[in-house]
Short mmCIF file of N, CA and C in Angstrom, two decimals:
data_model
loop_
_atom_site.label_atom_id
_atom_site.label_comp_id
_atom_site.label_asym_id
_atom_site.label_seq_id
_atom_site.Cartn_x
_atom_site.Cartn_y
_atom_site.Cartn_z
N UNK A 1 0.94 -1.31 -0.03
CA UNK A 1 0.06 -0.15 -0.04
C UNK A 1 1.01 1.08 -0.19
N UNK A 2 0.62 2.17 -0.96
CA UNK A 2 1.33 3.45 -1.40
C UNK A 2 1.03 3.99 0.24
N UNK A 3 2.20 5.19 0.64
CA UNK A 3 2.43 6.03 2.20
C UNK A 3 1.40 7.16 1.00
N UNK A 4 0.89 7.77 2.04
CA UNK A 4 0.52 9.56 2.16
C UNK A 4 0.94 10.12 2.83
N UNK A 5 1.85 10.34 2.68
CA UNK A 5 3.04 10.88 3.04
C UNK A 5 3.74 11.69 2.26
N UNK A 6 4.13 12.82 2.23
CA UNK A 6 4.96 13.44 1.74
C UNK A 6 6.41 13.70 2.26
N UNK A 7 6.37 12.73 3.29
CA UNK A 7 7.58 13.28 4.54
C UNK A 7 7.92 12.14 4.80
N UNK A 8 8.91 11.94 5.89
CA UNK A 8 8.88 10.37 6.56
C UNK A 8 9.31 11.32 8.10
N UNK A 9 7.89 10.44 8.84
CA UNK A 9 7.08 10.95 9.94
C UNK A 9 8.52 10.70 11.18
N UNK A 10 8.69 11.28 12.31
CA UNK A 10 9.48 10.86 13.03
C UNK A 10 10.35 9.94 13.61
N UNK A 11 9.25 9.31 13.84
CA UNK A 11 10.05 7.74 13.98
C UNK A 11 9.98 6.60 13.48
N UNK A 12 9.92 7.28 11.90
CA UNK A 12 9.64 6.57 10.94
C UNK A 12 7.79 6.10 10.21
N UNK A 13 8.19 4.88 9.20
CA UNK A 13 6.81 4.49 8.38
C UNK A 13 6.08 3.75 9.06
N UNK A 14 7.10 2.47 10.16
CA UNK A 14 6.25 2.15 10.64
C UNK A 14 6.15 1.79 12.33
N UNK A 15 6.47 3.17 12.73
CA UNK A 15 6.67 3.27 13.88
C UNK A 15 5.80 4.20 14.37
N UNK A 16 4.56 4.25 15.27
CA UNK A 16 3.61 5.70 16.09
C UNK A 16 4.85 6.81 16.45
N UNK A 17 4.09 7.71 15.87
CA UNK A 17 5.13 8.58 16.03
C UNK A 17 4.81 9.21 17.91
N UNK A 18 4.27 8.40 18.02
CA UNK A 18 4.05 8.56 19.93
C UNK A 18 4.84 8.52 20.29
N UNK A 19 5.46 6.81 19.77
CA UNK A 19 6.86 6.53 20.57
C UNK A 19 8.07 6.87 20.29
N UNK A 20 8.42 8.46 19.25
CA UNK A 20 9.50 8.41 19.13
C UNK A 20 10.52 8.81 20.05
N UNK A 21 9.98 9.70 21.11
CA UNK A 21 10.53 10.46 21.81
C UNK A 21 10.96 9.06 23.29
N UNK A 22 10.10 8.38 23.44
CA UNK A 22 10.82 7.30 24.57
C UNK A 22 11.73 6.72 23.49
N UNK A 23 11.97 6.12 22.31
CA UNK A 23 12.64 5.23 21.31
C UNK A 23 14.14 6.31 21.59
N UNK A 24 14.04 7.65 21.09
CA UNK A 24 15.33 8.19 21.50
C UNK A 24 15.43 8.01 22.66
N UNK A 25 15.23 8.48 23.38
CA UNK A 25 15.83 8.14 24.83
C UNK A 25 16.47 6.38 25.11
N UNK A 26 15.36 5.57 24.74
CA UNK A 26 15.99 4.03 24.73
C UNK A 26 17.61 4.19 23.73
N UNK A 27 17.21 4.68 22.48
CA UNK A 27 18.37 3.70 20.92
C UNK A 27 19.43 5.52 21.26
N UNK A 28 19.27 6.17 22.04
CA UNK A 28 20.70 7.53 21.81
C UNK A 28 20.76 7.88 22.95
N UNK A 29 22.08 8.22 23.48
CA UNK A 29 23.00 8.93 24.61
C UNK A 29 21.66 10.69 24.18
N UNK A 30 20.73 10.78 24.05
CA UNK A 30 19.96 12.02 23.78
C UNK A 30 20.67 13.33 24.61
N UNK A 31 20.45 12.55 26.96
CA UNK A 31 21.13 13.99 26.99
C UNK A 31 22.53 14.11 26.89
N UNK A 32 23.46 13.61 26.27
CA UNK A 32 25.11 14.15 25.57
C UNK A 32 24.77 15.25 24.59
N UNK A 33 24.47 14.73 24.02
CA UNK A 33 24.32 14.67 22.56
C UNK A 33 23.61 16.28 22.84
N UNK A 34 22.49 16.18 22.91
CA UNK A 34 21.49 17.27 23.32
C UNK A 34 22.02 18.72 24.31
N UNK A 35 22.84 17.84 25.20
CA UNK A 35 23.36 18.97 25.55
C UNK A 35 24.68 20.18 24.92
N UNK A 36 25.35 19.19 24.06
CA UNK A 36 26.51 19.53 23.72
C UNK A 36 26.00 20.33 22.06
N UNK A 37 24.55 19.86 21.72
CA UNK A 37 23.91 20.73 20.80
C UNK A 37 23.32 21.97 21.25
N UNK A 38 22.43 22.10 22.24
CA UNK A 38 22.62 23.31 23.05
C UNK A 38 23.54 24.16 23.35
N UNK A 39 24.66 23.57 23.76
CA UNK A 39 25.79 24.79 23.71
C UNK A 39 26.29 25.51 22.72
N UNK A 40 26.30 24.33 21.67
CA UNK A 40 26.74 25.03 20.01
C UNK A 40 26.00 26.32 19.64
N UNK A 41 24.75 26.23 19.95
CA UNK A 41 23.65 27.03 19.51
C UNK A 41 23.71 28.26 20.19
N UNK A 42 23.76 28.06 21.97
CA UNK A 42 24.34 29.16 22.36
C UNK A 42 22.73 30.21 22.96
N UNK A 43 21.57 29.91 22.43
CA UNK A 43 20.28 30.76 22.80
C UNK A 43 21.05 31.83 23.58
N UNK A 44 19.97 33.18 22.99
CA UNK A 44 20.45 34.35 23.70
C UNK A 44 19.31 35.09 23.76
N UNK A 45 18.68 35.63 25.15
CA UNK A 45 17.25 36.55 25.09
C UNK A 45 17.45 37.40 23.62
N UNK A 46 16.16 37.81 23.08
CA UNK A 46 16.23 38.66 22.46
C UNK A 46 16.77 37.94 20.59
N UNK A 47 17.21 36.86 20.36
CA UNK A 47 17.48 36.02 19.39
C UNK A 47 16.34 35.28 18.53
N UNK A 48 15.51 35.40 17.30
CA UNK A 48 14.80 34.49 16.86
C UNK A 48 15.24 33.43 16.64
N UNK A 49 15.37 32.66 16.86
CA UNK A 49 15.75 31.06 16.19
C UNK A 49 14.54 29.50 15.72
N UNK A 50 15.07 29.39 14.68
CA UNK A 50 14.03 28.19 14.09
C UNK A 50 14.64 27.78 14.16
N UNK A 51 13.98 26.28 14.58
CA UNK A 51 14.10 24.81 14.74
C UNK A 51 13.40 24.17 13.40
N UNK A 52 14.42 23.99 12.16
CA UNK A 52 13.71 23.03 10.94
C UNK A 52 13.66 22.11 11.10
N UNK A 53 12.14 21.00 11.01
CA UNK A 53 11.93 19.42 11.66
C UNK A 53 11.62 19.41 12.78
N UNK A 54 11.21 20.36 13.65
CA UNK A 54 11.10 20.95 14.97
C UNK A 54 10.37 18.98 15.15
N UNK A 55 9.79 18.67 14.95
CA UNK A 55 9.43 17.41 15.75
C UNK A 55 8.73 17.60 16.55
N UNK A 56 8.97 16.39 17.41
CA UNK A 56 8.46 16.82 19.12
C UNK A 56 8.15 18.00 19.73
N UNK A 57 9.38 18.62 19.58
CA UNK A 57 9.44 20.25 20.21
C UNK A 57 10.55 19.95 21.11
N UNK A 58 11.34 18.78 21.04
CA UNK A 58 12.42 18.74 22.55
C UNK A 58 13.02 19.71 22.56
N UNK A 59 13.77 20.23 21.13
CA UNK A 59 15.29 20.72 21.11
C UNK A 59 14.31 22.52 21.52
N UNK A 60 12.92 22.51 20.74
CA UNK A 60 12.48 23.87 20.86
C UNK A 60 12.55 24.35 22.19
N UNK A 61 12.01 23.47 23.01
CA UNK A 61 11.96 23.53 24.23
C UNK A 61 13.05 23.94 24.64
N UNK A 62 13.63 22.85 25.07
CA UNK A 62 15.21 23.45 25.67
C UNK A 62 15.85 24.29 25.15
N UNK A 63 15.89 25.39 24.07
CA UNK A 63 15.99 26.49 23.58
C UNK A 63 14.84 26.98 24.25
N UNK A 64 13.92 27.56 24.44
CA UNK A 64 13.38 28.66 25.01
C UNK A 64 13.87 28.75 27.01
N UNK A 65 13.66 27.17 27.20
CA UNK A 65 14.32 27.40 28.84
C UNK A 65 15.10 27.65 28.68
N UNK A 66 16.66 27.40 28.16
CA UNK A 66 17.54 28.04 28.16
C UNK A 66 18.10 29.64 27.96
N UNK A 67 17.20 30.14 27.06
CA UNK A 67 16.75 31.52 27.02
C UNK A 67 15.46 31.52 26.41
N UNK A 68 14.76 31.97 28.22
CA UNK A 68 13.42 32.37 27.92
C UNK A 68 12.79 33.78 26.80
N UNK A 69 13.71 34.92 26.92
CA UNK A 69 14.07 35.83 26.24
C UNK A 69 14.01 35.72 24.70
N UNK A 70 14.41 34.32 24.15
CA UNK A 70 14.26 34.44 22.62
C UNK A 70 13.19 34.23 22.08
N UNK A 71 12.88 34.34 20.71
CA UNK A 71 11.76 33.75 20.23
C UNK A 71 11.86 32.75 19.88
N UNK A 72 11.47 31.97 19.37
CA UNK A 72 11.43 30.32 19.11
C UNK A 72 10.22 29.80 17.94
N UNK A 73 10.92 29.33 16.75
CA UNK A 73 9.62 29.07 15.90
C UNK A 73 10.27 27.82 15.30
N UNK A 74 9.24 26.97 15.36
CA UNK A 74 9.15 25.38 14.95
C UNK A 74 8.40 24.82 13.92
N UNK A 75 9.43 24.47 12.50
CA UNK A 75 8.33 23.94 11.54
C UNK A 75 8.89 22.44 11.06
N UNK A 76 7.49 21.54 10.94
CA UNK A 76 7.39 20.58 10.68
C UNK A 76 6.10 20.06 9.77
N UNK A 77 6.23 19.59 9.28
CA UNK A 77 5.09 18.90 7.94
C UNK A 77 4.21 18.03 8.78
N UNK A 78 4.87 17.69 9.51
CA UNK A 78 3.90 16.05 10.50
C UNK A 78 2.99 16.81 11.61
N UNK A 79 1.97 16.80 11.10
CA UNK A 79 0.88 17.75 12.48
C UNK A 79 0.57 16.22 13.48
N UNK A 80 1.08 15.29 13.41
CA UNK A 80 1.00 14.91 14.71
C UNK A 80 1.81 14.76 15.70
N UNK A 81 3.16 15.15 15.14
CA UNK A 81 4.30 15.54 15.79
C UNK A 81 3.96 16.74 16.14
N UNK A 82 3.73 17.54 15.71
CA UNK A 82 3.47 19.07 16.15
C UNK A 82 2.77 19.30 17.27
N UNK A 83 1.22 17.82 17.19
CA UNK A 83 0.53 18.52 18.54
C UNK A 83 1.30 17.76 19.80
N UNK A 84 2.26 17.25 19.75
CA UNK A 84 2.92 16.49 20.81
C UNK A 84 3.81 17.54 20.98
N UNK A 85 4.63 18.53 20.23
CA UNK A 85 5.15 19.46 20.17
C UNK A 85 4.29 20.45 21.10
N UNK A 86 3.31 20.80 20.77
CA UNK A 86 2.40 21.85 21.62
C UNK A 86 2.01 21.52 22.70
N UNK A 87 1.53 20.26 23.18
CA UNK A 87 1.10 19.59 24.15
C UNK A 87 2.18 19.54 25.15
N UNK A 88 3.92 19.19 24.91
CA UNK A 88 5.22 19.43 25.68
C UNK A 88 5.45 20.33 25.60
N UNK A 89 5.47 21.68 25.01
CA UNK A 89 5.39 23.01 25.23
C UNK A 89 4.44 23.82 26.55
N UNK A 90 3.53 23.40 26.22
CA UNK A 90 2.23 23.68 27.12
C UNK A 90 2.54 23.30 28.61
N UNK A 91 3.17 21.63 28.95
CA UNK A 91 3.09 21.26 29.71
C UNK A 91 4.90 21.90 30.28
N UNK A 92 5.58 22.51 29.79
CA UNK A 92 6.59 23.41 30.19
C UNK A 92 6.66 24.47 30.55
N UNK A 93 5.51 25.22 30.11
CA UNK A 93 5.34 26.55 30.23
C UNK A 93 6.20 27.41 29.94
N UNK A 94 6.12 26.74 28.36
CA UNK A 94 6.98 27.86 27.11
C UNK A 94 6.29 27.95 25.96
N UNK A 95 6.53 29.11 25.28
CA UNK A 95 5.52 29.89 24.57
C UNK A 95 6.63 29.55 23.36
N UNK A 96 6.15 28.98 22.39
CA UNK A 96 7.07 28.52 21.14
C UNK A 96 6.06 28.62 19.66
N UNK A 97 6.61 28.97 18.06
CA UNK A 97 5.71 29.33 17.68
C UNK A 97 5.53 28.03 16.93
N UNK A 98 4.41 27.49 16.85
CA UNK A 98 4.94 26.25 15.95
C UNK A 98 3.84 26.39 14.14
N UNK A 99 4.92 26.37 13.52
CA UNK A 99 4.13 26.20 11.92
C UNK A 99 4.39 24.74 11.27
N UNK A 100 3.87 24.88 10.56
CA UNK A 100 3.59 23.47 9.63
C UNK A 100 4.46 24.10 8.30
N UNK A 101 5.30 23.02 7.79
CA UNK A 101 6.17 23.40 6.61
C UNK A 101 7.20 22.88 6.95
N UNK A 102 7.97 22.73 5.82
CA UNK A 102 9.55 21.96 5.43
C UNK A 102 10.76 22.99 5.48
N UNK A 103 11.89 22.51 5.24
CA UNK A 103 12.51 23.19 5.29
C UNK A 103 12.57 24.17 4.11
N UNK A 104 12.05 24.35 2.76
CA UNK A 104 11.88 25.10 2.04
C UNK A 104 10.89 26.32 2.23
N UNK A 105 10.33 26.23 3.45
CA UNK A 105 9.01 27.34 3.69
C UNK A 105 9.70 28.12 4.75
N UNK A 106 10.92 28.26 4.99
CA UNK A 106 11.73 28.84 6.18
C UNK A 106 11.36 30.11 5.53
N UNK A 107 11.86 30.21 4.80
CA UNK A 107 11.74 31.65 4.38
C UNK A 107 10.33 32.68 4.50
N UNK A 108 9.38 32.02 4.82
CA UNK A 108 8.36 32.58 5.10
C UNK A 108 7.98 32.46 6.37
N UNK A 109 8.40 32.87 7.16
CA UNK A 109 8.52 32.53 8.53
C UNK A 109 9.10 33.85 9.09
N UNK A 110 9.64 34.85 8.37
CA UNK A 110 10.94 35.75 8.70
C UNK A 110 12.16 35.99 8.30
N UNK A 111 12.67 36.23 9.01
CA UNK A 111 14.16 36.01 9.48
C UNK A 111 14.90 35.85 10.96
N UNK A 112 15.93 35.24 10.93
CA UNK A 112 16.30 34.45 11.91
C UNK A 112 17.62 34.91 11.81
N UNK A 113 18.10 35.24 13.45
CA UNK A 113 19.46 34.45 14.02
C UNK A 113 19.91 33.72 14.04
N UNK A 114 19.99 32.56 14.06
CA UNK A 114 20.11 31.17 14.29
C UNK A 114 18.93 30.23 13.30
N UNK A 115 19.18 29.50 13.02
CA UNK A 115 18.51 27.92 12.18
C UNK A 115 19.28 27.02 12.58
N UNK A 116 17.92 26.24 13.62
CA UNK A 116 19.23 25.12 14.03
C UNK A 116 18.02 23.90 13.35
N UNK A 117 19.01 22.33 13.26
CA UNK A 117 17.94 21.28 13.32
C UNK A 117 18.81 19.93 13.83
N UNK A 118 17.76 19.65 14.02
CA UNK A 118 18.75 18.13 14.59
C UNK A 118 17.70 16.76 13.91
N UNK A 119 18.67 15.77 13.92
CA UNK A 119 17.94 14.25 13.03
C UNK A 119 16.81 14.26 12.10
N UNK A 120 16.98 15.40 11.36
CA UNK A 120 16.09 15.89 10.22
C UNK A 120 16.78 14.92 8.83
N UNK A 121 17.92 15.57 8.34
CA UNK A 121 18.70 15.72 7.20
C UNK A 121 19.28 13.88 7.37
N UNK A 122 18.74 13.15 6.69
CA UNK A 122 19.74 11.59 6.32
C UNK A 122 20.31 11.28 4.85
#
């Protein structure tokens, strides 16, 4: 049966997106590489930061928690992942602008000081 997706969902085509965060925590040293990535991004108050392929929102939320004065915009084509991201951001009490779109749509959301992406480009 052909897929109706025009993108590859966060957990792939055969695992539900709802399992993505648990799988990532189980199969990778997430705390190590996310910390290193966040240090590299070095978010600062007042910056506009775009998270391309934001998926379930973990990186965007960490950026916002690190620099509450930054504006974080997350784009992803996956509505299910975006719903998870919105719920996680609400639980973390952080405001992030979630947008539906692909990397090619980034210019539609304004200008940014930094553009980040993780676990998207394969």
